Amino acid sequence: MEKLKVVCAVILSLGSTSAASLGVVQTEGGAVTGQNIPLGLSRSVDVFKGIPFAAKPGIFEKPKPHPGWEGTLKATKYAKRCLQVSMLQISSFGSEDCLYLNIWVPHGRQVSSDLPVMIWFYGGGFVFGGSMGPNFFNNYLYSGQEVADKGNVIVVSVGYRVGVLGFLSAGDSSLPGNYGLWDQHAAIAWVHRNIRSFGGDPDNITLFGESAGGASVSFQTLSPHNKGLVRRAISQSGVAFCPWALNKTPRKIAEQVAQKVGCPTDDRMVACLKTFDAKTLTMAAPRLVQGSPDHPAVKNLLLSPVVDGDFLPDQPGNLFHNAADIDYLVGVNDMDGHLFTLKDVPSLGKDKETPVEDVKKLLAAYTREKGQAGFDIAFSEYTSSWGSAPTQTAVKKTVVDIGTDYMFLIPTQTAIYLHAANVRLGHTYSYLMSEPSLLAGPGRPYNDWVGADHADDLQYVFGKPFTTPKAYGDRHRDLSGHIIAYWTNFARTGNPNKGNLKVPVIWPEFTSTGHHFLDINGNITDASVNQEMRLRYVRLWASTLPSLPSQSVTVAH
Ligand SMILES: *[C@@H]1O[C@H](CO)[C@@H](O)[C@H](O)[C@H]1NC(C)=O
Ligand SMILES: *[C@@H]1O[C@H](CO)[C@@H](O)[C@H](O)[C@H]1NC(C)=O
């Protein structure tokens, strides 16, 4: 039997006269070749790794065009990630020379043409991250191969500057900031100019990203600089309204960095900062410190985009006319806040007791601007189903809900409502991912009831249940296949239900009257179509609390 299989495989591979491949591709910078990976019968993917889309950027400068190269560039190795601090923040790694992208092009018997294009932006809080992601059982998390092959789309992943080099801003034109967003924009423009040579359709470009990458996607759709370049966008667990996504006090951070390297903080600050090398500046980022219920760590994520009057000419809420012709698919994981609240509120851990005091402290920290009145209203909303003696599960879930709502879910709803209210040609789709965390359950580190945690969606979007099947069950393969179907159909047609791949149920469009969303997990049925996601809490955070007068806050340190 085994022998017969081998013989058949040999005959079939001879019969298919080797799969199609692009060979040498001409780009504006010069010629490139990639690697052709055969995938079963008459299918293959051409992979190009490390193509420069801009020159090595100057410190605190916008990206500039790449000067080009002689001969043929062998694009078979990922470029280094953009210079960043290590997880422990005691060293840095990566390179200043990091504006490179990777491309996956699927082929059938013939070389592809006019394929939809999906451009991926990684997350990492605007301080970490790379376009290949972490290495996951010997394959990179953000490998575009499964999405490209299953969905018959081109996948591109790009590098952008992070941390001090990507986002330091003095809050004025001496150091405007948003360098990482300009990098992303340069990558989008490069893809628009060059992707036809790779078999892509420059008029069918979809951006997608998660966490800070999802917020990046949101900013790119709101900026007037991408007019005509972007057709559709997917934000997973991050939009411009997330409290960690937009820095409202950039000058403060710039002064902290200046002090750390010994620069004055007056009008000599920027000139002084520019005399330092990239590594020193990167390491001068404010340390991300361990959070506590009174001082949640999310409040320290401050090297992020700013309203600079150029890339973002105004507050995000006033820029949705720029996204009116863009189809937008947006959502969150139902426990996106779990990872973060578990760090801020250690008593949340398995087999520990969470005192109600911890719930109060966390909620007070998030509602601080609205004083006692804001806290009281919020607390009564979140405890309305507690009864007189809430179980530990109820108390703990409430902490996670508060964190999820504040950091991800409510800001995402704000973006969805505004997009739907401003669309002309565009359409809006909303989802909630609710597949339980693989770390939850008996004998595992998380509480049994933990749902979809932050970043849990990534493994399914990138098809890991197919590439590392032993780590997953059939339910996870169903989920991954369905997400890839909805995502790539959306990239192809602007409608997640229409395209090359079958979907389990019709996902209705989000409109200002219907407020539909799809609950995405390993068992998608008619019951997965729902309406008005957490409306009670959307009202609380987006309407009731903002209408209260702001307190003058004395920040305790
Ligand atoms: C995008 O792709 C769709 C489906 O292949 C095609 O009908 C359309 O013409 C393409 N271009 C634009 C601008 O939509
Ligand atoms: C899937 O969900 C439906 C309800 O929508 C339920 O009846 C069914 O039991 C679920 N199946 C599994 C395997 O969980």
XYZ file of C-alpha atoms and ligand atoms in Angstrom:
585
model
C 0.000 0.000 0.000
C 2.755 2.475 1.000
C 4.693 1.523 -2.129
C 1.674 2.069 -4.331
C 1.202 5.526 -2.804
C 4.799 6.437 -3.570
C 4.515 5.208 -7.141
C 1.284 7.153 -7.625
C 2.860 10.287 -6.184
C 5.803 9.998 -8.567
C 3.547 9.468 -11.580
C 1.292 12.349 -10.561
C 4.161 14.726 -9.987
C 5.627 13.804 -13.378
C 2.193 14.157 -14.931
C 1.627 17.647 -13.593
C 4.783 18.891 -15.371
C 5.940 20.799 -12.287
C 3.660 23.467 -10.852
C 3.539 27.027 -12.119
C 5.972 29.590 -10.739
C 6.658 33.266 -11.331
C 10.429 32.823 -11.660
C 12.197 36.178 -11.822
C 9.908 39.134 -11.027
C 10.687 42.728 -11.998
C 9.975 45.320 -9.301
C 10.672 49.050 -9.240
C 13.920 48.392 -7.307
C 15.160 45.580 -9.522
C 14.625 41.888 -10.200
C 13.759 39.389 -7.426
C 13.420 35.631 -7.208
C 11.758 33.680 -4.449
C 11.256 30.038 -3.671
C 8.567 27.820 -5.166
C 6.969 25.423 -2.693
C 4.934 22.628 -4.326
C 1.728 21.827 -2.404
C 0.171 18.583 -3.482
C -1.438 18.167 -6.856
C -0.894 21.033 -9.270
C -0.758 23.687 -6.552
C 2.213 25.661 -5.334
C 3.113 28.870 -3.531
C 5.898 31.246 -4.544
C 7.427 32.787 -1.419
C 9.490 35.982 -1.495
C 11.168 36.929 1.776
C 12.914 40.185 2.574
C 12.122 42.481 -0.345
C 12.953 46.102 0.590
C 10.014 48.482 0.147
C 11.949 51.552 1.357
C 15.542 52.495 2.157
C 17.041 52.093 5.622
C 15.173 54.898 7.421
C 16.899 57.837 9.065
C 16.228 58.297 12.774
C 12.965 60.249 13.299
C 12.524 60.583 9.520
C 9.788 59.392 7.199
C 10.722 56.393 5.043
C 12.334 57.143 1.675
C 12.283 55.136 -1.571
C 14.825 52.329 -1.870
C 17.675 53.155 -4.298
C 17.306 49.757 -6.008
C 19.875 47.055 -6.797
C 21.851 45.526 -9.644
C 21.215 41.961 -10.763
C 18.634 39.682 -9.192
C 17.866 39.840 -5.473
C 17.483 36.367 -3.948
C 14.473 36.951 -1.702
C 14.699 33.738 0.306
C 15.507 34.958 3.834
C 13.392 36.985 6.244
C 14.906 40.360 7.053
C 15.687 41.248 10.669
C 12.851 42.721 12.693
C 12.857 46.415 13.418
C 15.138 47.340 16.330
C 13.279 46.823 19.614
C 13.763 46.132 23.279
C 13.769 42.493 24.336
C 10.876 41.159 26.401
C 12.877 41.607 29.615
C 13.794 45.160 28.504
C 17.470 44.690 29.390
C 18.773 44.558 25.833
C 17.710 45.363 22.290
C 17.694 43.292 19.122
C 16.793 43.686 15.461
C 17.986 46.266 12.964
C 17.421 49.848 11.909
C 17.427 48.487 8.357
C 14.054 46.750 8.593
C 11.660 48.096 5.981
C 11.196 44.812 4.154
C 8.168 42.774 3.166
C 7.388 39.123 2.418
C 5.019 37.859 -0.279
C 3.174 34.541 -0.734
C 1.655 33.953 -4.193
C -0.470 30.831 -4.772
C -0.651 29.127 -8.183
C -2.694 26.372 -9.729
C -1.614 24.781 -13.006
C -1.102 28.238 -14.424
C 0.647 31.270 -13.023
C -1.868 33.449 -11.174
C -3.011 36.902 -12.182
C -5.339 39.535 -10.705
C -5.485 37.912 -7.277
C -6.843 39.807 -4.266
C -4.016 40.967 -1.956
C -3.971 40.872 1.854
C -1.326 42.924 3.725
C -0.590 41.863 7.328
C 0.468 44.216 10.147
C 1.777 42.565 13.307
C 0.814 43.490 16.844
C 3.047 44.069 19.859
C 1.761 47.254 21.478
C 3.736 49.428 18.998
C 6.890 48.442 20.930
C 7.459 44.822 19.885
C 6.781 42.589 16.908
C 8.042 41.323 13.573
C 6.540 40.305 10.249
C 7.245 36.599 10.744
C 5.910 36.543 14.299
C 7.195 34.042 16.841
C 8.448 30.697 15.572
C 5.679 28.207 16.269
C 6.583 24.478 16.249
C 9.154 25.248 13.579
C 6.935 27.404 11.425
C 6.468 31.101 11.787
C 3.164 32.253 13.230
C 2.594 34.806 10.449
C 3.534 32.578 7.522
C 1.055 33.506 4.799
C 1.213 30.117 3.145
C -2.032 28.566 4.428
C -4.108 31.705 3.831
C -2.624 32.138 0.341
C -3.138 28.505 -0.641
C -6.605 27.925 0.839
C -8.036 31.323 -0.057
C -6.225 31.796 -3.380
C -5.083 35.270 -2.375
C -1.673 36.931 -2.215
C -0.488 37.529 1.358
C 2.088 40.216 2.147
C 3.590 40.844 5.603
C 5.556 43.993 6.317
C 8.017 45.434 8.829
C 7.427 48.797 10.495
C 9.387 50.702 13.143
C 8.271 50.307 16.758
C 9.140 51.813 20.127
C 11.058 55.088 20.371
C 12.209 54.933 16.729
C 8.682 54.239 15.504
C 6.534 56.460 17.667
C 8.397 59.038 19.772
C 6.731 62.424 19.350
C 7.364 65.840 20.882
C 3.755 66.743 20.118
C 4.799 69.339 17.521
C 6.485 69.625 14.137
C 10.001 69.387 15.642
C 9.368 65.651 16.165
C 5.885 64.804 14.889
C 5.970 61.011 15.457
C 3.982 58.295 13.633
C 7.132 57.012 11.847
C 5.858 53.441 12.111
C 2.558 54.437 10.493
C 4.449 56.139 7.643
C 6.414 52.889 7.174
C 3.160 50.947 6.900
C 1.838 53.466 4.414
C 5.038 53.178 2.341
C 4.554 49.392 2.273
C 0.932 49.749 1.131
C 1.990 52.165 -1.629
C 4.809 49.796 -2.716
C 2.359 46.897 -2.935
C -0.044 49.060 -4.914
C 2.716 49.965 -7.417
C 4.367 46.538 -7.699
C 1.937 43.738 -6.912
C 0.678 43.344 -10.486
C 4.094 41.835 -11.398
C 3.433 39.182 -8.739
C -0.023 38.342 -10.090
C -1.946 40.638 -7.725
C -4.750 43.122 -8.361
C -3.639 46.539 -7.017
C -7.287 47.608 -6.816
C -8.214 44.754 -4.492
C -5.943 45.372 -1.498
C -7.149 44.360 1.978
C -5.230 45.335 5.129
C -5.411 43.034 8.125
C -3.782 43.069 11.530
C -4.188 42.167 15.180
C -3.867 44.180 18.411
C -1.513 47.123 17.620
C -1.651 45.747 14.056
C -5.458 45.975 14.123
C -5.222 49.529 15.406
C -2.663 50.230 12.654
C -5.152 48.993 10.072
C -7.724 51.335 11.592
C -5.333 54.332 11.412
C -4.384 53.498 7.804
C -8.064 53.549 6.769
C -8.631 56.886 8.532
C -5.591 58.655 7.067
C -6.172 60.695 3.914
C -2.766 59.446 2.654
C -4.132 56.035 1.663
C -6.950 57.386 -0.527
C -7.370 55.059 -3.491
C -4.791 52.544 -2.232
C -6.894 50.456 0.130
C -10.132 48.698 -0.746
C -10.890 46.758 2.429
C -9.634 46.309 5.968
C -9.802 43.825 8.848
C -9.044 44.899 12.440
C -8.695 42.060 14.944
C -8.682 43.168 18.598
C -7.487 46.709 18.022
C -8.794 50.009 16.603
C -7.809 53.680 16.796
C -10.064 54.217 19.851
C -8.359 51.690 22.098
C -6.990 53.557 25.116
C -3.479 52.202 24.367
C -3.582 53.035 20.633
C -3.397 56.816 20.652
C -1.004 58.826 22.811
C -2.698 62.013 23.979
C 0.311 63.288 25.958
C 3.281 62.525 23.676
C 5.470 65.389 24.927
C 5.590 63.852 28.392
C 7.059 60.616 27.045
C 9.543 62.464 24.826
C 10.765 64.358 27.890
C 11.163 61.121 29.844
C 13.269 59.680 27.024
C 15.292 62.903 26.814
C 15.990 62.842 30.548
C 17.045 59.215 30.369
C 19.758 59.959 27.788
C 20.707 63.281 29.426
C 19.127 65.740 26.985
C 17.514 69.046 28.029
C 13.708 69.092 27.791
C 13.409 72.638 26.390
C 13.606 73.663 22.738
C 17.032 71.973 22.438
C 15.490 68.550 23.156
C 14.931 67.220 19.646
C 18.329 68.311 18.284
C 19.940 66.609 21.270
C 17.925 63.387 20.872
C 19.018 63.198 17.233
C 22.688 62.981 18.255
C 22.128 59.546 19.811
C 22.356 56.216 18.014
C 19.366 54.002 17.384
C 20.176 51.440 20.083
C 20.578 54.028 22.822
C 17.294 55.670 21.848
C 15.514 52.306 21.711
C 16.731 51.406 25.210
C 15.642 54.812 26.542
C 11.974 53.860 26.185
C 10.055 54.169 29.456
C 10.123 50.783 31.147
C 6.913 48.799 30.977
C 6.310 48.078 34.628
C 4.223 45.370 36.239
C 0.648 46.594 36.694
C -1.589 46.383 39.753
C -5.355 46.729 40.212
C -4.918 50.464 40.966
C -2.395 51.054 38.165
C -3.209 48.764 35.259
C -0.235 48.305 32.927
C -2.216 49.353 29.844
C -1.932 52.936 31.091
C 1.857 52.730 30.534
C 1.692 51.772 26.860
C 2.467 55.232 25.585
C 4.802 54.933 22.605
C 1.938 54.902 20.166
C 0.475 56.918 17.263
C -0.471 60.567 17.755
C -2.717 63.118 16.070
C 0.098 64.841 14.166
C -1.912 67.057 11.834
C -0.542 65.182 8.828
C -0.883 61.407 8.783
C -3.803 61.896 11.178
C -5.097 65.416 10.499
C -7.693 65.219 13.285
C -9.018 63.023 16.099
C -9.883 59.536 14.745
C -13.608 60.098 15.356
C -13.563 62.945 12.819
C -11.816 60.990 10.035
C -14.346 58.309 9.103
C -15.203 60.032 5.817
C -11.801 58.756 4.646
C -13.001 55.183 5.207
C -16.423 55.633 3.612
C -15.590 53.546 0.530
C -13.593 50.923 2.445
C -15.198 47.619 3.452
C -14.400 47.016 7.117
C -14.509 43.745 9.048
C -13.845 44.246 12.751
C -14.021 42.248 15.934
C -12.583 41.172 19.247
C -12.029 38.026 21.279
C -14.600 37.606 24.038
C -11.866 37.603 26.721
C -9.295 39.838 25.018
C -8.683 41.460 28.401
C -7.816 38.211 30.208
C -4.060 38.191 29.541
C -3.731 41.760 30.816
C -6.086 41.637 33.800
C -4.395 38.431 34.965
C -1.155 40.447 35.250
C -2.779 43.517 36.826
C -4.951 41.500 39.216
C -2.876 38.466 40.245
C -5.693 37.198 42.491
C -7.517 36.312 39.266
C -5.278 33.264 38.882
C -6.516 29.706 39.154
C -7.144 28.494 42.698
C -6.807 32.006 44.084
C -9.443 34.150 45.770
C -10.338 37.455 44.112
C -11.567 39.995 46.687
C -14.332 42.351 45.523
C -11.901 45.100 46.489
C -9.780 44.177 43.437
C -12.778 44.618 41.130
C -13.379 48.038 42.634
C -9.748 49.128 42.313
C -9.496 48.126 38.663
C -12.778 49.765 37.729
C -11.842 52.921 39.655
C -8.539 53.084 37.741
C -10.320 52.839 34.389
C -13.026 55.388 35.323
C -10.708 57.737 37.270
C -11.438 60.716 35.016
C -15.123 60.544 35.938
C -14.599 60.437 39.687
C -16.882 58.789 42.239
C -20.031 59.300 40.152
C -18.525 57.463 37.187
C -17.273 54.642 39.351
C -20.646 54.191 41.087
C -22.584 53.900 37.849
C -20.050 51.521 36.314
C -19.844 49.341 39.420
C -23.606 48.941 39.646
C -23.756 47.959 35.956
C -21.016 45.344 36.227
C -22.403 43.830 39.426
C -26.072 43.892 38.417
C -26.227 40.106 38.065
C -24.138 39.286 41.114
C -26.928 38.913 43.687
C -26.010 39.158 47.357
C -23.314 36.472 47.381
C -21.522 36.307 44.022
C -19.506 33.186 43.256
C -15.768 33.474 42.684
C -16.367 32.656 39.024
C -18.806 35.567 38.741
C -16.362 37.948 40.427
C -13.414 36.829 38.289
C -15.364 36.924 35.060
C -16.438 40.459 35.920
C -12.781 41.516 36.187
C -12.068 40.032 32.758
C -15.195 41.654 31.294
C -14.173 45.059 32.620
C -10.687 44.702 31.150
C -11.984 43.373 27.819
C -14.596 46.121 27.523
C -12.219 48.946 28.412
C -9.183 47.911 26.385
C -10.799 46.309 23.328
C -14.501 45.622 23.017
C -16.079 49.037 23.538
C -13.485 50.942 21.428
C -14.081 48.384 18.691
C -17.837 48.926 18.872
C -17.245 52.682 18.613
C -15.261 52.124 15.406
C -17.921 49.797 13.974
C -20.792 52.210 14.720
C -18.875 55.139 13.197
C -17.839 53.175 10.121
C -21.412 52.020 9.503
C -22.725 55.557 10.012
C -20.272 57.034 7.484
C -20.165 54.454 4.671
C -20.875 55.288 1.038
C -19.681 52.285 -0.996
C -18.216 50.388 1.933
C -19.790 47.656 4.063
C -19.284 46.797 7.731
C -19.006 43.374 9.399
C -18.678 42.725 13.130
C -17.537 39.583 14.980
C -16.884 38.198 18.446
C -14.404 35.294 18.666
C -15.352 32.979 21.533
C -13.337 29.783 21.118
C -12.116 28.744 24.616
C -8.410 29.256 25.287
C -6.283 26.142 24.832
C -4.718 26.972 28.203
C -8.064 26.673 30.028
C -9.470 23.552 31.597
C -8.629 20.825 34.103
C -4.869 20.415 34.565
C -4.153 23.561 32.555
C -2.923 26.925 33.811
C -6.079 29.000 33.253
C -9.473 28.945 34.958
C -11.912 26.546 33.266
C -14.199 29.302 32.015
C -11.579 31.326 30.115
C -12.776 32.009 26.592
C -10.857 33.504 23.670
C -7.874 35.345 25.143
C -5.898 38.118 23.473
C -4.056 36.832 20.360
C -5.880 33.462 20.399
C -7.323 34.312 16.973
C -3.889 34.416 15.289
C -3.304 30.653 15.218
C -6.670 30.133 13.486
C -6.294 32.989 10.997
C -2.894 31.620 9.931
C -4.060 27.994 9.707
C -1.924 26.457 12.452
C -4.439 23.633 13.115
C -3.558 22.468 9.569
C 0.225 22.956 9.697
C 0.664 21.541 13.226
C -2.306 19.140 13.369
C -1.192 17.285 16.500
C -1.619 20.364 18.658
C -5.295 20.717 17.687
C -8.582 18.855 17.273
C -11.077 18.733 14.404
C -13.070 21.505 16.028
C -10.047 23.802 15.684
C -9.541 22.833 12.055
C -13.216 23.669 11.387
C -12.735 27.016 13.087
C -9.526 27.814 11.213
C -11.011 26.792 7.865
C -14.087 28.930 8.489
C -12.095 32.009 9.512
C -9.853 31.671 6.444
C -13.002 31.326 4.309
C -14.701 34.436 5.722
C -11.484 36.496 5.674
C -10.399 35.606 2.117
C -13.924 35.808 0.687
C -14.069 39.288 2.178
C -10.717 40.164 0.573
C -12.010 38.906 -2.772
C -15.506 40.467 -2.832
C -16.006 42.730 0.196
C -18.546 40.202 1.490
C -17.312 37.403 3.804
C -20.054 35.095 2.517
C -19.231 35.407 -1.185
C -16.097 34.124 -2.865
C -14.188 30.904 -3.494
C -14.818 29.228 -0.140
C -17.986 27.870 1.475
C -18.998 29.319 4.829
C -21.102 27.609 7.528
C -23.675 30.416 7.939
C -24.415 33.753 6.291
C -22.785 36.559 8.266
C -25.120 39.548 7.986
C -23.727 43.009 7.426
C -23.602 45.364 10.436
C -25.935 48.286 9.861
C -26.903 51.190 12.086
C -30.290 49.563 12.623
C -29.513 45.813 12.754
C -26.231 45.788 14.741
C -25.575 42.183 13.649
C -22.421 40.283 14.542
C -21.129 36.767 14.111
C -20.047 34.701 17.113
C -17.009 32.797 15.799
C -15.895 29.525 17.403
C -15.452 25.841 16.537
C -19.223 25.342 16.181
C -20.691 28.011 13.923
C -24.440 27.530 13.441
C -27.506 29.696 12.764
C -27.441 30.491 16.489
C -24.052 32.183 15.970
C -25.691 35.198 14.327
C -26.460 37.735 17.053
C -27.290 41.402 17.485
C -26.268 44.341 19.692
C -22.987 43.118 21.182
C -22.885 44.059 24.896
C -25.171 46.998 24.239
C -25.630 47.739 27.932
C -21.868 48.258 28.313
C -21.494 50.068 25.006
C -24.001 52.589 26.395
C -22.143 52.781 29.693
C -18.689 53.493 28.223
C -19.601 55.289 25.010
C -22.495 57.403 26.220
C -23.199 57.503 29.975
C -19.621 57.930 31.247
C -18.507 60.485 28.624
C -21.555 62.620 29.452
C -20.413 62.986 33.067
C -18.196 65.971 33.895
C -14.488 65.127 33.986
C -12.747 65.465 37.335
C -9.448 67.254 37.585
C -7.223 64.328 38.332
C -4.391 64.426 40.784
C -2.226 61.579 39.603
C -0.835 59.664 42.541
C 2.521 58.009 42.005
C -11.581 42.794 -7.400
O -11.876 41.436 -7.535
C -13.174 41.154 -7.961
C -13.375 39.663 -7.936
O -12.353 39.008 -8.615
C -13.408 41.728 -9.342
O -14.740 41.513 -9.731
C -13.120 43.209 -9.294
O -13.208 43.735 -10.590
C -11.723 43.450 -8.751
N -11.405 44.854 -8.732
C -12.064 45.749 -8.015
C -11.586 47.151 -8.138
O -13.005 45.475 -7.308
C -23.284 23.472 18.316
O -24.202 24.493 18.616
C -25.566 24.094 18.605
C -26.406 25.304 18.898
O -26.178 26.298 18.034
C -25.802 22.998 19.633
O -27.138 22.547 19.514
C -24.840 21.857 19.382
O -24.970 20.926 20.431
C -23.398 22.359 19.331
N -22.505 21.267 18.988
C -21.392 21.057 19.642
C -20.555 19.923 19.148
O -21.014 21.743 20.585
